[in-house]
PDB file of C-alpha atoms in Angstrom:
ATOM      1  CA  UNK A1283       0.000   0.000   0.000  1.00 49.00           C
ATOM      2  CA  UNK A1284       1.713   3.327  -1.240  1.00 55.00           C
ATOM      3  CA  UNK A1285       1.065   6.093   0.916  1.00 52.00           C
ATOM      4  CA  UNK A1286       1.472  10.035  -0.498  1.00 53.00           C
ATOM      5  CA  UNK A1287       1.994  12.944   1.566  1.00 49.00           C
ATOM      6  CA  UNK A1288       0.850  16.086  -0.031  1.00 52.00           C
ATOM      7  CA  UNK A1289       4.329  17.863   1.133  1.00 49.00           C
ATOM      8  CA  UNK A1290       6.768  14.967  -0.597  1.00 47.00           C
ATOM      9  CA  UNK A1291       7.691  15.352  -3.632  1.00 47.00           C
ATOM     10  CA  UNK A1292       6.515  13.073  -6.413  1.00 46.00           C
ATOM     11  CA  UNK A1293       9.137  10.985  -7.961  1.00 45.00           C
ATOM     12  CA  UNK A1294       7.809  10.852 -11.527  1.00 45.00           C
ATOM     13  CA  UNK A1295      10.467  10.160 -13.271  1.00 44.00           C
ATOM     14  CA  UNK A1296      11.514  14.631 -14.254  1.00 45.00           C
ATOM     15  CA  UNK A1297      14.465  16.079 -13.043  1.00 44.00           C
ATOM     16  CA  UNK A1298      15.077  19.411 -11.762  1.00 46.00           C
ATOM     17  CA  UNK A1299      15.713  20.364 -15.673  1.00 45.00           C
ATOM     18  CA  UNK A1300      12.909  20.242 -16.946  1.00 47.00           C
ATOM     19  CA  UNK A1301      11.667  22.629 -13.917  1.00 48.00           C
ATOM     20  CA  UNK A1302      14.301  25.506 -15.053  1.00 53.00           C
ATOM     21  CA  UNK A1303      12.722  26.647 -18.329  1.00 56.00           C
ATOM     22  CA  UNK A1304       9.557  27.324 -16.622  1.00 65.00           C
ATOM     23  CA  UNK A1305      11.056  29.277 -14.117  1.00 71.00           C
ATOM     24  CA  UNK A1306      13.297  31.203 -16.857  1.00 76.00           C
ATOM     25  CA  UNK A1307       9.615  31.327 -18.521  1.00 84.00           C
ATOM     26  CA  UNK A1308       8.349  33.128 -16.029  1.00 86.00           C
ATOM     27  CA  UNK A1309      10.874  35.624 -15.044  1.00 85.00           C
ATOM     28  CA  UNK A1310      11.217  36.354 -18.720  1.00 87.00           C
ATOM     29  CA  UNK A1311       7.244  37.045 -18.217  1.00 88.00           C
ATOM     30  CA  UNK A1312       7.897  38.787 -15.136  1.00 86.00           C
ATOM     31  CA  UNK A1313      10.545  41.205 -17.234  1.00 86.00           C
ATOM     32  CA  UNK A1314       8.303  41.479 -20.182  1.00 89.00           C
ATOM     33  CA  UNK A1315       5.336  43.030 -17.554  1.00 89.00           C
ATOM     34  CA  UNK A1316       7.498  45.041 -16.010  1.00 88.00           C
ATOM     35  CA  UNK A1317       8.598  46.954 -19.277  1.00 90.00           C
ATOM     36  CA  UNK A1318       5.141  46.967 -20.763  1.00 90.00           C
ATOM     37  CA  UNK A1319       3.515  48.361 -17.557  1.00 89.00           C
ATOM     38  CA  UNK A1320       6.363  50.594 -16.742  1.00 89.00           C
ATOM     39  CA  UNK A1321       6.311  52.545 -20.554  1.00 91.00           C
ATOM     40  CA  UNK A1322       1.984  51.805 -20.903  1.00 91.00           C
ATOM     41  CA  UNK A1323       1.961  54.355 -17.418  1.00 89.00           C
ATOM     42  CA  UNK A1324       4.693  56.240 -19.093  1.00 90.00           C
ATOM     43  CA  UNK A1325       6.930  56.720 -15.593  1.00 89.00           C
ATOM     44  CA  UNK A1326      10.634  56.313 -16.418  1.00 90.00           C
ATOM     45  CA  UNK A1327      12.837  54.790 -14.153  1.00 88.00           C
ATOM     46  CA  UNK A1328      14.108  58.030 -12.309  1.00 91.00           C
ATOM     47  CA  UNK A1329      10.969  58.795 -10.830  1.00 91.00           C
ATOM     48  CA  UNK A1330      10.004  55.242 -10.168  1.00 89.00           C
ATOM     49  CA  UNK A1331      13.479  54.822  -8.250  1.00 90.00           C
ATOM     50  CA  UNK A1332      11.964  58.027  -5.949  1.00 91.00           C
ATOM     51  CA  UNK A1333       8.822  56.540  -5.806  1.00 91.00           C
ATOM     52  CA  UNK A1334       9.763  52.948  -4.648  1.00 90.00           C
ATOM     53  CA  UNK A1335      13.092  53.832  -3.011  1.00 91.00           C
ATOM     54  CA  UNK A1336      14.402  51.141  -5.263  1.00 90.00           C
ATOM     55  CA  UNK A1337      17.925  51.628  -6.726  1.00 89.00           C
ATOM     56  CA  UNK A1338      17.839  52.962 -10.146  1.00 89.00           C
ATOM     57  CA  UNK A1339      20.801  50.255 -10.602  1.00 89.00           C
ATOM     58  CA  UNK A1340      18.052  47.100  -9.102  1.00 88.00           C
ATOM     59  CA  UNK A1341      15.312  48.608 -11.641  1.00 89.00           C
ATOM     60  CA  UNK A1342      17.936  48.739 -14.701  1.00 90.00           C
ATOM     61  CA  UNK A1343      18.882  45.202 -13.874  1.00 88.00           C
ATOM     62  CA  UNK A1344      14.879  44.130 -13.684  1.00 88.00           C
ATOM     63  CA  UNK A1345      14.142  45.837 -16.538  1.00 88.00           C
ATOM     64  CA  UNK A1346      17.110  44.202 -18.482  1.00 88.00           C
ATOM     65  CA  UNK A1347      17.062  40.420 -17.161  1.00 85.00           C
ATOM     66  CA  UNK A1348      20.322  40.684 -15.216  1.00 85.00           C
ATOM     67  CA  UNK A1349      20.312  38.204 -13.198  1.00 85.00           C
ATOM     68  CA  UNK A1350      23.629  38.250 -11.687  1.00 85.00           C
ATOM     69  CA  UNK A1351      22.998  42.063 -10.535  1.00 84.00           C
ATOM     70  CA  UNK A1352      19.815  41.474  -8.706  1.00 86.00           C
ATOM     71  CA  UNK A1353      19.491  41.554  -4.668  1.00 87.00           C
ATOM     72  CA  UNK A1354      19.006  39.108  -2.409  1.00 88.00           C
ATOM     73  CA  UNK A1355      15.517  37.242  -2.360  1.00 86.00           C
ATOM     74  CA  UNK A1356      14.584  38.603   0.874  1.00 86.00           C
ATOM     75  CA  UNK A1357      15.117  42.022  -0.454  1.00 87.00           C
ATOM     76  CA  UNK A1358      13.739  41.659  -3.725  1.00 87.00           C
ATOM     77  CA  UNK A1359      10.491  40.126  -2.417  1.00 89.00           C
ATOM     78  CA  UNK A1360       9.815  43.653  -0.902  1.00 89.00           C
ATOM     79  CA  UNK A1361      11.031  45.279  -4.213  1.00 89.00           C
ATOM     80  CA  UNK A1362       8.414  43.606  -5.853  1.00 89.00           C
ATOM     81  CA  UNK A1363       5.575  44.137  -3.440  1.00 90.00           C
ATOM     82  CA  UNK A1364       6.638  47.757  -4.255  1.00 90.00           C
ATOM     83  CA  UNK A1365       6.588  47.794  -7.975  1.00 89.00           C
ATOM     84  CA  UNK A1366       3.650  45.618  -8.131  1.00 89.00           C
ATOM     85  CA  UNK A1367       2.108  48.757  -6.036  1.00 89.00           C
ATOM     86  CA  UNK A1368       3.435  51.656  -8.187  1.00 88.00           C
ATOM     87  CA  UNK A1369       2.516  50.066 -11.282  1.00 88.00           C
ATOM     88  CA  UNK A1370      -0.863  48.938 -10.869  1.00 87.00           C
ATOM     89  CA  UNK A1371      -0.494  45.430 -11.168  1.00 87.00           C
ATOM     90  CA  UNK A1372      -1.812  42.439  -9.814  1.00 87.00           C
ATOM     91  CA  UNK A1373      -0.472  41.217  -7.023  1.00 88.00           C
ATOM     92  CA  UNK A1374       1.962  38.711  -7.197  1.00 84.00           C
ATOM     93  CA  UNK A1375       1.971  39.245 -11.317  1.00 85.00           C
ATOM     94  CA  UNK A1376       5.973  40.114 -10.585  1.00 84.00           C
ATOM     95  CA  UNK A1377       6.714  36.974  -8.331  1.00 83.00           C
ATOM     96  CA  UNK A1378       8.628  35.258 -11.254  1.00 82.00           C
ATOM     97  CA  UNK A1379      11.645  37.957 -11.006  1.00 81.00           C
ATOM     98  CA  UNK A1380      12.500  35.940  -7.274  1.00 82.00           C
ATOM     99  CA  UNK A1381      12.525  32.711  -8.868  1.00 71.00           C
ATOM    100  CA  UNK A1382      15.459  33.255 -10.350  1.00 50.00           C
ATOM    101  CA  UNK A1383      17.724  32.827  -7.361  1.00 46.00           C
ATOM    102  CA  UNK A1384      17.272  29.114  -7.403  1.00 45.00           C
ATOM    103  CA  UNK A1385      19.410  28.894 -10.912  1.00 48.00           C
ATOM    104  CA  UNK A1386      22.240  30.933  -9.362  1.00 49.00           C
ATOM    105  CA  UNK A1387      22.701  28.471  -6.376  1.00 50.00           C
ATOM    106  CA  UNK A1388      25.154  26.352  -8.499  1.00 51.00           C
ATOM    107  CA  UNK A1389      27.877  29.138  -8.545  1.00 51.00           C
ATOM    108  CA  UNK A1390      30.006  29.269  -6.178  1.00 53.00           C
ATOM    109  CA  UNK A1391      29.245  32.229  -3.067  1.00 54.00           C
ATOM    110  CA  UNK A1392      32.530  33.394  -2.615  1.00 55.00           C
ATOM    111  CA  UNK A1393      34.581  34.841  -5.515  1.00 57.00           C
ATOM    112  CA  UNK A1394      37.798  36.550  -4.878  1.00 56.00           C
ATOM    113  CA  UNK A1395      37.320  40.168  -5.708  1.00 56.00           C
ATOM    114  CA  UNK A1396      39.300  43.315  -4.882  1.00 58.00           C
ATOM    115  CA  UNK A1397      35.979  45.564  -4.817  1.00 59.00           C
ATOM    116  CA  UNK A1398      34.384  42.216  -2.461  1.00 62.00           C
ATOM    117  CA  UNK A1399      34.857  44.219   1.398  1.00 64.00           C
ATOM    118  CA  UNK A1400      33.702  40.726   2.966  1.00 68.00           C
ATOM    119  CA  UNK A1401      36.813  38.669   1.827  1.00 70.00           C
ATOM    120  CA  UNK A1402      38.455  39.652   4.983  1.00 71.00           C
ATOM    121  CA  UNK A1403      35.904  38.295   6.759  1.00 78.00           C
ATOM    122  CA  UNK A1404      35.749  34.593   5.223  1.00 83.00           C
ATOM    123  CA  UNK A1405      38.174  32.165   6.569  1.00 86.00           C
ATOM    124  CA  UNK A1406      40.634  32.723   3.628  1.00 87.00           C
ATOM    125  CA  UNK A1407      40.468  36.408   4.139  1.00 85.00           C
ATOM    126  CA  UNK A1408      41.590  36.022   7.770  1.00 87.00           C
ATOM    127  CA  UNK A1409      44.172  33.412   6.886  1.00 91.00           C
ATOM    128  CA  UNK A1410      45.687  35.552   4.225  1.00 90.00           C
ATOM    129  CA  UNK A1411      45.827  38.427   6.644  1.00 90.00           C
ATOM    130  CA  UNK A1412      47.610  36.487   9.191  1.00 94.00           C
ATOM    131  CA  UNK A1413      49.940  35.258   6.493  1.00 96.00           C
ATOM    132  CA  UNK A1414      50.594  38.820   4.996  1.00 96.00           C
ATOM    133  CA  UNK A1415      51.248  40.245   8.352  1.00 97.00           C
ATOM    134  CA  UNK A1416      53.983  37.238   9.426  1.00 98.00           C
ATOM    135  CA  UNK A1417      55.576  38.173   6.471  1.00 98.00           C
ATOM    136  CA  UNK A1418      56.041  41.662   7.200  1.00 98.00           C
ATOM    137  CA  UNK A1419      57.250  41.054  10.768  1.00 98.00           C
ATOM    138  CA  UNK A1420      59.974  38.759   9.341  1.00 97.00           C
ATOM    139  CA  UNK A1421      60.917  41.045   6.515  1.00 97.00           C
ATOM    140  CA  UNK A1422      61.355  44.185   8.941  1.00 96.00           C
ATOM    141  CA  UNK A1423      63.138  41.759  11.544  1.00 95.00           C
ATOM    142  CA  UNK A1424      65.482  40.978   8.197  1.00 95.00           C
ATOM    143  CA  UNK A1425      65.797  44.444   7.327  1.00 93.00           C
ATOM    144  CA  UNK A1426      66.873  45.200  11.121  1.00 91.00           C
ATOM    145  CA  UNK A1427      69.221  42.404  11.095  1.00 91.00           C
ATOM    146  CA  UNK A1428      71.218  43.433   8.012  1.00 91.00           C
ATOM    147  CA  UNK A1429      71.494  47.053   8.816  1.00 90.00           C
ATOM    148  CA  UNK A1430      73.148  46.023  12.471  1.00 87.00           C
ATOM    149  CA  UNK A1431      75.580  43.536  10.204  1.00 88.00           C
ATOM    150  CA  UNK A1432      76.736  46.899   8.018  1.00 89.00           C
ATOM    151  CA  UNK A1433      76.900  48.937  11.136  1.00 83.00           C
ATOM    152  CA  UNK A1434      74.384  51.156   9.329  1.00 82.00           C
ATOM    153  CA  UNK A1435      72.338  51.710  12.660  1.00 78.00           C
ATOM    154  CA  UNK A1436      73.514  50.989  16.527  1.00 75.00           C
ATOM    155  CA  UNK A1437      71.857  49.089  19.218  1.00 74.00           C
ATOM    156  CA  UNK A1438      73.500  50.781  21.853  1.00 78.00           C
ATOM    157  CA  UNK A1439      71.644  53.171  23.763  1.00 76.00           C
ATOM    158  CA  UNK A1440      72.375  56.645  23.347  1.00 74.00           C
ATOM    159  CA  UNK A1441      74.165  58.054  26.480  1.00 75.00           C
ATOM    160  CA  UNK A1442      73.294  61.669  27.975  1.00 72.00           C
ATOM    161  CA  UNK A1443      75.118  63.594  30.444  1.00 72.00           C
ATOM    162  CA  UNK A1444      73.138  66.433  32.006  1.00 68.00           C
ATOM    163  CA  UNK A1445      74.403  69.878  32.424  1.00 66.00           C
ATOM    164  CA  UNK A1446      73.173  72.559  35.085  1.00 63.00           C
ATOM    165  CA  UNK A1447      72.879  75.914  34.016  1.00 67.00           C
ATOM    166  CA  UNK A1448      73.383  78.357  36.907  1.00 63.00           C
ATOM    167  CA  UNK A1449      69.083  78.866  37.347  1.00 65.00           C
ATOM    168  CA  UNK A1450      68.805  74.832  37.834  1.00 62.00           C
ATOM    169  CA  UNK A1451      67.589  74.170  34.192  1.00 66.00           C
ATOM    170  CA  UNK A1452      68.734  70.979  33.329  1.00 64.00           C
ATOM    171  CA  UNK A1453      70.399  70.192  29.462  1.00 66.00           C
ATOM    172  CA  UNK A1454      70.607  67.146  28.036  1.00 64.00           C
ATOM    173  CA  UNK A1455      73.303  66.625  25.430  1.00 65.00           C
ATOM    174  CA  UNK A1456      74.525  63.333  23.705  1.00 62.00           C
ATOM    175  CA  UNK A1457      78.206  62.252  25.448  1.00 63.00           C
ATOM    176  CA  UNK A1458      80.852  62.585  22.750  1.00 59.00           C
ATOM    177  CA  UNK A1459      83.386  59.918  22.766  1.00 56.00           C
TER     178      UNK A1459
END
């Protein structure tokens, strides 16, 4: 006796593939309504930036399909609740522009980046910190080293004598050898 639960997933035999063009479907949909609506009100994407409080960067990359350039779902779910307001569309008519987060998973989170400010604090950031600064300390304690070994500097202390002027002032001069 087979038993289905309405939450498992049925095994029929597709594979996540064949899911992925629908979902590109629909945020190609979700694009397409968003360009339509946006130049059928006539607003351009200045003033709907004002409007929503939405970067005009976030509504370029909408408006163009650029994936990569979009925010986080959390974020963009709020975007879109926004936009779906401002435009006068249905709700949830925009829903397919957060769907496109599940493609991206494959690629790898962490790419090493000069302009990324949170590589110093991954593990490898921190590591290569720690690496950078040991290798400093050595090279000064080098640099030290071979300027005693030229007699370029001294490691003697410097000795003063003190002289009284006749007030009580003291003077502190280097001792002349």
């Amino acid at each position: 006796m087979a038993l289905n639960f309405p939450f498992k997933k049925s095994s029929s035999g597709f594979s996540d593939s064949h899911d992925k063009p629908s979902s590109d479907n629909e945020f190609f949909e979700a694009i397409n309504l968003f360009k339509t609506q946006r130049l059928k009100i006539g607003i351009s994407l200045e003033t709907l930036s004002k409007e929503t409080k939405i970067s005009r960067n976030v509504l370029i990359a909408i408006e163009n399909g650029w994936k990569k350039y979009l925010p986080e779902k959390t974020y963009l779910i709020s975007m879109i609740k926004s936009l779906e307001l401002n435009l006068n569309l249905e709700k949830g008519s925009l829903n397919g522009l957060s769907i496109q987060k599940d493609s991206m998973n494959n690629v790898s989170r962490f790419k090493l980046n000069f302009i990324n400010i949170d590589f110093l604090n991954s593990w490898i950031g921190s590591l290569l910190y720690f690496i950078i600064m040991l290798l400093s300390i050595l090279a000064l304690n080098s640099q030290q080293k071979y300027l005693i070994k030229i007699n370029s500097i001294s490691t003697e202390p410097i000795k003063m004598e003190k002289t009284f002027i006749g007030d009580g002032n003291v003077i502190n001069r280097a001792k002349e050898n």
